[in-house]
Short mmCIF file of C-alpha atoms in Angstrom, two decimals:
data_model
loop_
_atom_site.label_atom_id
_atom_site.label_comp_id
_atom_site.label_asym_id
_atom_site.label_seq_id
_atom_site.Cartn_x
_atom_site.Cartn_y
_atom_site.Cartn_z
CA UNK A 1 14.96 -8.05 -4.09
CA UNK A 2 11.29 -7.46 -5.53
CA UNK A 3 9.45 -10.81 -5.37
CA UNK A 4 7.44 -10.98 -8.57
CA UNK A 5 4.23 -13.64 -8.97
CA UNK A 6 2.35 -13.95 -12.28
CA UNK A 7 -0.10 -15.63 -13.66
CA UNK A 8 -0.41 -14.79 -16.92
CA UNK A 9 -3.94 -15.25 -18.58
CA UNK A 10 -4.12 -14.46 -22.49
CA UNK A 11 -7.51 -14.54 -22.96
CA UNK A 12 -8.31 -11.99 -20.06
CA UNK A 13 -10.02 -8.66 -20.89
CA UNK A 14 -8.23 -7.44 -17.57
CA UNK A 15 -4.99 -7.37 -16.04
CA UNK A 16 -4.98 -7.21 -12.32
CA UNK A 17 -1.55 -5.87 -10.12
CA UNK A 18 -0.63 -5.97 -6.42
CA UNK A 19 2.23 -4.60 -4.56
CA UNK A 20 2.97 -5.69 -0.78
CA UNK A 21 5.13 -4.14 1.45
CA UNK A 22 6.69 -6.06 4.73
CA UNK A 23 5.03 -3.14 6.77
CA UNK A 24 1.84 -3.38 9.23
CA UNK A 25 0.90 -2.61 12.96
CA UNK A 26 3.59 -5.72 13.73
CA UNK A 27 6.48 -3.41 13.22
CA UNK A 28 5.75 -0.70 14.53
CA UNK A 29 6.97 0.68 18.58
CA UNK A 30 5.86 2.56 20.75
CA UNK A 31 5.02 6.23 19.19
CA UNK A 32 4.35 4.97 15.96
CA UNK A 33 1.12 2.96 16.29
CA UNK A 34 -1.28 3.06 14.03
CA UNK A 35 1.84 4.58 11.42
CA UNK A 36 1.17 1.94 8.72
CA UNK A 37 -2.14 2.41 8.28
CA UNK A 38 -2.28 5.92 8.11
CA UNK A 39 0.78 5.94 5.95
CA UNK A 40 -1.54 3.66 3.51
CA UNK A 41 -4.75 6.58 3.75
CA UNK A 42 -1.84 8.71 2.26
CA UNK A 43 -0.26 6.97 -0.57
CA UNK A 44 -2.68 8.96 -2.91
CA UNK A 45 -2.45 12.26 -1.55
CA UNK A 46 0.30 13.10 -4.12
CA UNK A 47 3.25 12.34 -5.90
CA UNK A 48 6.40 14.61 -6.93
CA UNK A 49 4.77 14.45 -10.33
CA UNK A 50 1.01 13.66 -10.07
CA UNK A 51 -1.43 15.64 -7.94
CA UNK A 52 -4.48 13.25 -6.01
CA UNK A 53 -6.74 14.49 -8.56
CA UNK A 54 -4.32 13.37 -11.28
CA UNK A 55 -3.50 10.05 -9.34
CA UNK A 56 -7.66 9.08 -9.41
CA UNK A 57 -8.21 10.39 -12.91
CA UNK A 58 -5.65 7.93 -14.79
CA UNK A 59 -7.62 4.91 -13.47
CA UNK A 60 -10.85 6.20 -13.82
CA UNK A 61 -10.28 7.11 -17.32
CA UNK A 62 -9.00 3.38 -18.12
CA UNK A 63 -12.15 2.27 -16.43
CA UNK A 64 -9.97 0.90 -13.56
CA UNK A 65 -10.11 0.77 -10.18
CA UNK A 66 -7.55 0.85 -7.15
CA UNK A 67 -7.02 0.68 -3.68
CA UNK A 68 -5.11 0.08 -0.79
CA UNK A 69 -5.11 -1.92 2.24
CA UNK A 70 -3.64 -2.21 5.79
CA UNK A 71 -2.91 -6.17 7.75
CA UNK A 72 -0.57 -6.34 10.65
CA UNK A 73 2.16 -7.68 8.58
CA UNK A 74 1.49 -6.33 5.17
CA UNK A 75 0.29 -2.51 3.05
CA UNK A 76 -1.28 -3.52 -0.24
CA UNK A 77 -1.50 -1.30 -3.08
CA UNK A 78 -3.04 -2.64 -5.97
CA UNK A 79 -5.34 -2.32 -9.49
CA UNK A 80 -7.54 -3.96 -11.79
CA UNK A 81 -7.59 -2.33 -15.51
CA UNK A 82 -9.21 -3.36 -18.62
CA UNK A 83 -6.26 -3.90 -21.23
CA UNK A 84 -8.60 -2.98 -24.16
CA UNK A 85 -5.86 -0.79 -24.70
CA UNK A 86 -2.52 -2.15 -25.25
CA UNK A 87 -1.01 0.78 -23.01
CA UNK A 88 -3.10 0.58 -19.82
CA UNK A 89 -1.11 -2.42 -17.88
CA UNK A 90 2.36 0.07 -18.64
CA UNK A 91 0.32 3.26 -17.15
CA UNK A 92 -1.17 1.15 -14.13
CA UNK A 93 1.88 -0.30 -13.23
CA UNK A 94 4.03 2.88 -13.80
CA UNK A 95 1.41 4.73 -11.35
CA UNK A 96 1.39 2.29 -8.52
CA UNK A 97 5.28 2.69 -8.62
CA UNK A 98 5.14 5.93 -8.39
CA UNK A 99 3.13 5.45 -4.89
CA UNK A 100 5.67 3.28 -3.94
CA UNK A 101 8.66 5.85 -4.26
CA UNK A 102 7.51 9.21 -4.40
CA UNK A 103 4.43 10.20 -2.32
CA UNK A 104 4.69 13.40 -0.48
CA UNK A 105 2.55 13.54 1.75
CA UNK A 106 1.02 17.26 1.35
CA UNK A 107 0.61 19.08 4.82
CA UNK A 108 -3.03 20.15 4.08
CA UNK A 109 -3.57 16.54 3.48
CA UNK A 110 -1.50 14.94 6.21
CA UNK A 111 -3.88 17.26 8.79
CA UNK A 112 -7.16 16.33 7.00
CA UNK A 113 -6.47 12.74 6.83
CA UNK A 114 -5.61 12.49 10.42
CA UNK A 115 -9.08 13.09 11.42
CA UNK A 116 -10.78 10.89 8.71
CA UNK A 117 -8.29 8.07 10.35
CA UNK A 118 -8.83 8.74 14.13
CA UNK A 119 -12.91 8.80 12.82
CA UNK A 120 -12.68 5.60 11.65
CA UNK A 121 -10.96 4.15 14.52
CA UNK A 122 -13.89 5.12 16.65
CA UNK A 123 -15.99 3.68 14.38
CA UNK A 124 -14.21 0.07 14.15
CA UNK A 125 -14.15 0.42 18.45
CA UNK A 126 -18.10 0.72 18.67
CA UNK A 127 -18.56 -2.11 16.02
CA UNK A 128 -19.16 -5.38 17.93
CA UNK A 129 -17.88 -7.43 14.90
CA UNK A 130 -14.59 -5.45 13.95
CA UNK A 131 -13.45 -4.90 18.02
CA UNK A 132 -14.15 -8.76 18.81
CA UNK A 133 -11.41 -9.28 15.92
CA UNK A 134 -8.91 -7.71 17.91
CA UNK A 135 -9.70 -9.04 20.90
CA UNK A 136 -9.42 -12.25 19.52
CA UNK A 137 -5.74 -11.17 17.70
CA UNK A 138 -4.90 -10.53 21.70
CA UNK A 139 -6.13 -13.72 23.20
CA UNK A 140 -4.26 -16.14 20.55
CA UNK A 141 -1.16 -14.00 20.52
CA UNK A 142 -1.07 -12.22 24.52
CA UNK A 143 1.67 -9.46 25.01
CA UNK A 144 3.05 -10.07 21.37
CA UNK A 145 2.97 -7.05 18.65
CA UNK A 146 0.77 -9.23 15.89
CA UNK A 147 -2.02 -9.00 18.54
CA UNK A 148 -1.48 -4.92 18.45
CA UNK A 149 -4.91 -3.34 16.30
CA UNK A 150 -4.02 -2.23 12.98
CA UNK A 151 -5.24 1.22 13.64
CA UNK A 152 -3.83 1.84 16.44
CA UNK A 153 -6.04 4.37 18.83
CA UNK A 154 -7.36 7.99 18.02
CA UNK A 155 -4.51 9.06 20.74
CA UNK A 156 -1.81 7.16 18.66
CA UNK A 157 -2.53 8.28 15.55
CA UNK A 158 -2.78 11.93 17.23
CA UNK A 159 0.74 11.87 17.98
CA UNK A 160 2.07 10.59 14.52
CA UNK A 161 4.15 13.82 12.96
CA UNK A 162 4.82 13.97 8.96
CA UNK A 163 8.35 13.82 9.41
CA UNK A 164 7.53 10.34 11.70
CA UNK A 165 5.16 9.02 8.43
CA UNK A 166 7.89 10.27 6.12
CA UNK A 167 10.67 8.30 7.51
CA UNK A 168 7.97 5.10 8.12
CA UNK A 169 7.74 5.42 4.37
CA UNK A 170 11.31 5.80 3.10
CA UNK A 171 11.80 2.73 5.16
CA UNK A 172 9.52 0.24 4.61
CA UNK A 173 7.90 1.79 1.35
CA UNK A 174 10.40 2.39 -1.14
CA UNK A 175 13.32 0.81 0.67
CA UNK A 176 11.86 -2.21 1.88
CA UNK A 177 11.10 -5.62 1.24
CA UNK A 178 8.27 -5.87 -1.80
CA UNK A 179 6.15 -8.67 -3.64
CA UNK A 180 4.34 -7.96 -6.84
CA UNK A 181 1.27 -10.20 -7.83
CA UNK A 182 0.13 -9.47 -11.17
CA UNK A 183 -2.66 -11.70 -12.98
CA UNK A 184 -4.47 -11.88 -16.35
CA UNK A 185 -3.40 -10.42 -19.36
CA UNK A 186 -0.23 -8.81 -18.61
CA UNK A 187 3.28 -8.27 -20.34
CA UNK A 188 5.91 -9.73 -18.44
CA UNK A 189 8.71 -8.24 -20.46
CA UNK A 190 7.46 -4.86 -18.79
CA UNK A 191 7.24 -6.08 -15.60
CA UNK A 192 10.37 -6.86 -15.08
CA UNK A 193 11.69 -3.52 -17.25
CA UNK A 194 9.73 -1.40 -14.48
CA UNK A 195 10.14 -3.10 -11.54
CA UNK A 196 14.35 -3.34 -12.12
CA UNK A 197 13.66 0.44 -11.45
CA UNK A 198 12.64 0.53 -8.38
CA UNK A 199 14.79 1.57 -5.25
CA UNK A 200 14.30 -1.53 -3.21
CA UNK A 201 15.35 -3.72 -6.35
CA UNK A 202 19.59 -5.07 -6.43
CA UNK A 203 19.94 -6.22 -9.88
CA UNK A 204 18.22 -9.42 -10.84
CA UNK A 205 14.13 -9.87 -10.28
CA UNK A 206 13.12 -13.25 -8.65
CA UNK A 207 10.33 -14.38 -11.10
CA UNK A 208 7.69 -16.90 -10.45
CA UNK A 209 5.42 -18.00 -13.15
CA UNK A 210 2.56 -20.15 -13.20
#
């Protein structure tokens, strides 16, 4: 089932979504650290219908922004788009669907973003205040994997293939266990429309509303 949250705000200028997927450095095993974060750098590399370029220009023509974001137990994907426009919420929430079932993970992109990643993992390893984090993580939880870094090392995510990222995905992304957040002024009715089409949904939606 998709887990749905709202809190529905009618005076809001701005409707904000999130989508979480049960996926994060905690699941992964040996040969596959680092997997869900890198998947994550990927989501907007391409869909089977929308290009990156395409992907960035619908929120930046609605004024919006998005984003994404790895934990060791959760990927976020999620907006915030002025609803000035009665149409926005439909087209935000259609497009971070779309991430969450059909990303393709382009080749040329795959490559490129493998560097970017293993760049910024050297990065967080020379910052005092990110690496202390982790070695905390390992001193509360010893020899369990929510103590494994997010990232993973540069030699992990060196070994990752597309066809490991692509089966990570199919997995936990569109076939795996999802909550939606969505706040401020936001149409339920189409919520529930949308989300009924996704892969991981069965039939019924559990709704909270506050």
């Amino acid at each position: 089932n998709v887990v749905l949250i709202t809190q529905h705000e009618e005076s809001s200028k701005v409707a904000a979504i999130g989508f979480y997927f049960s996926a994060g450095s905690r699941y992964e095993n040996p040969g596959q650290y680092g997997i869900s974060h890198f998947t994550e750098h990927m989501l907007f590399k391409g869909t089977k219908t929308k290009s990156n370029k395409e992907l960035s220009r619908i929120f930046d023509r609605m004024g919006g922004v998005t984003n994404a974001f790895t934990e060791r137990e959760n990927v976020s994907v999620y907006c915030s788009v002025p609803v000035v426009k009665e149409n926005n919420f439909k087209i935000a929430l259609e497009t971070i669907c779309d991430l969450s079932e059909n990303c393709t993970f382009p080749e040329e992109e795959f490559i490129k973003e493998k560097g970017v990643v293993e760049n910024e993992i050297i990065s967080v390893e020379d910052d005092p205040d990110d690496s202390s984090m982790d070695e905390i993580a390992r001193l509360i939880w010893p020899d369990q994997n929510i103590s494994r870094t997010i990232t993973g090392s540069a030699e992990d995510v060196e070994s990752i293939t597309r066809q490991q990222m692509i089966a990570w995905y199919e997995k936990y992304f569109v076939h795996g266990e999802l909550v939606v957040i969505a706040a401020g002024k936001i149409n339920e009715e189409i919520l529930t429309e949308t989300l009924s089409k996704l892969p991981q949904k069965k039939p019924s939606v559990a709704f909270y509303k506050n």
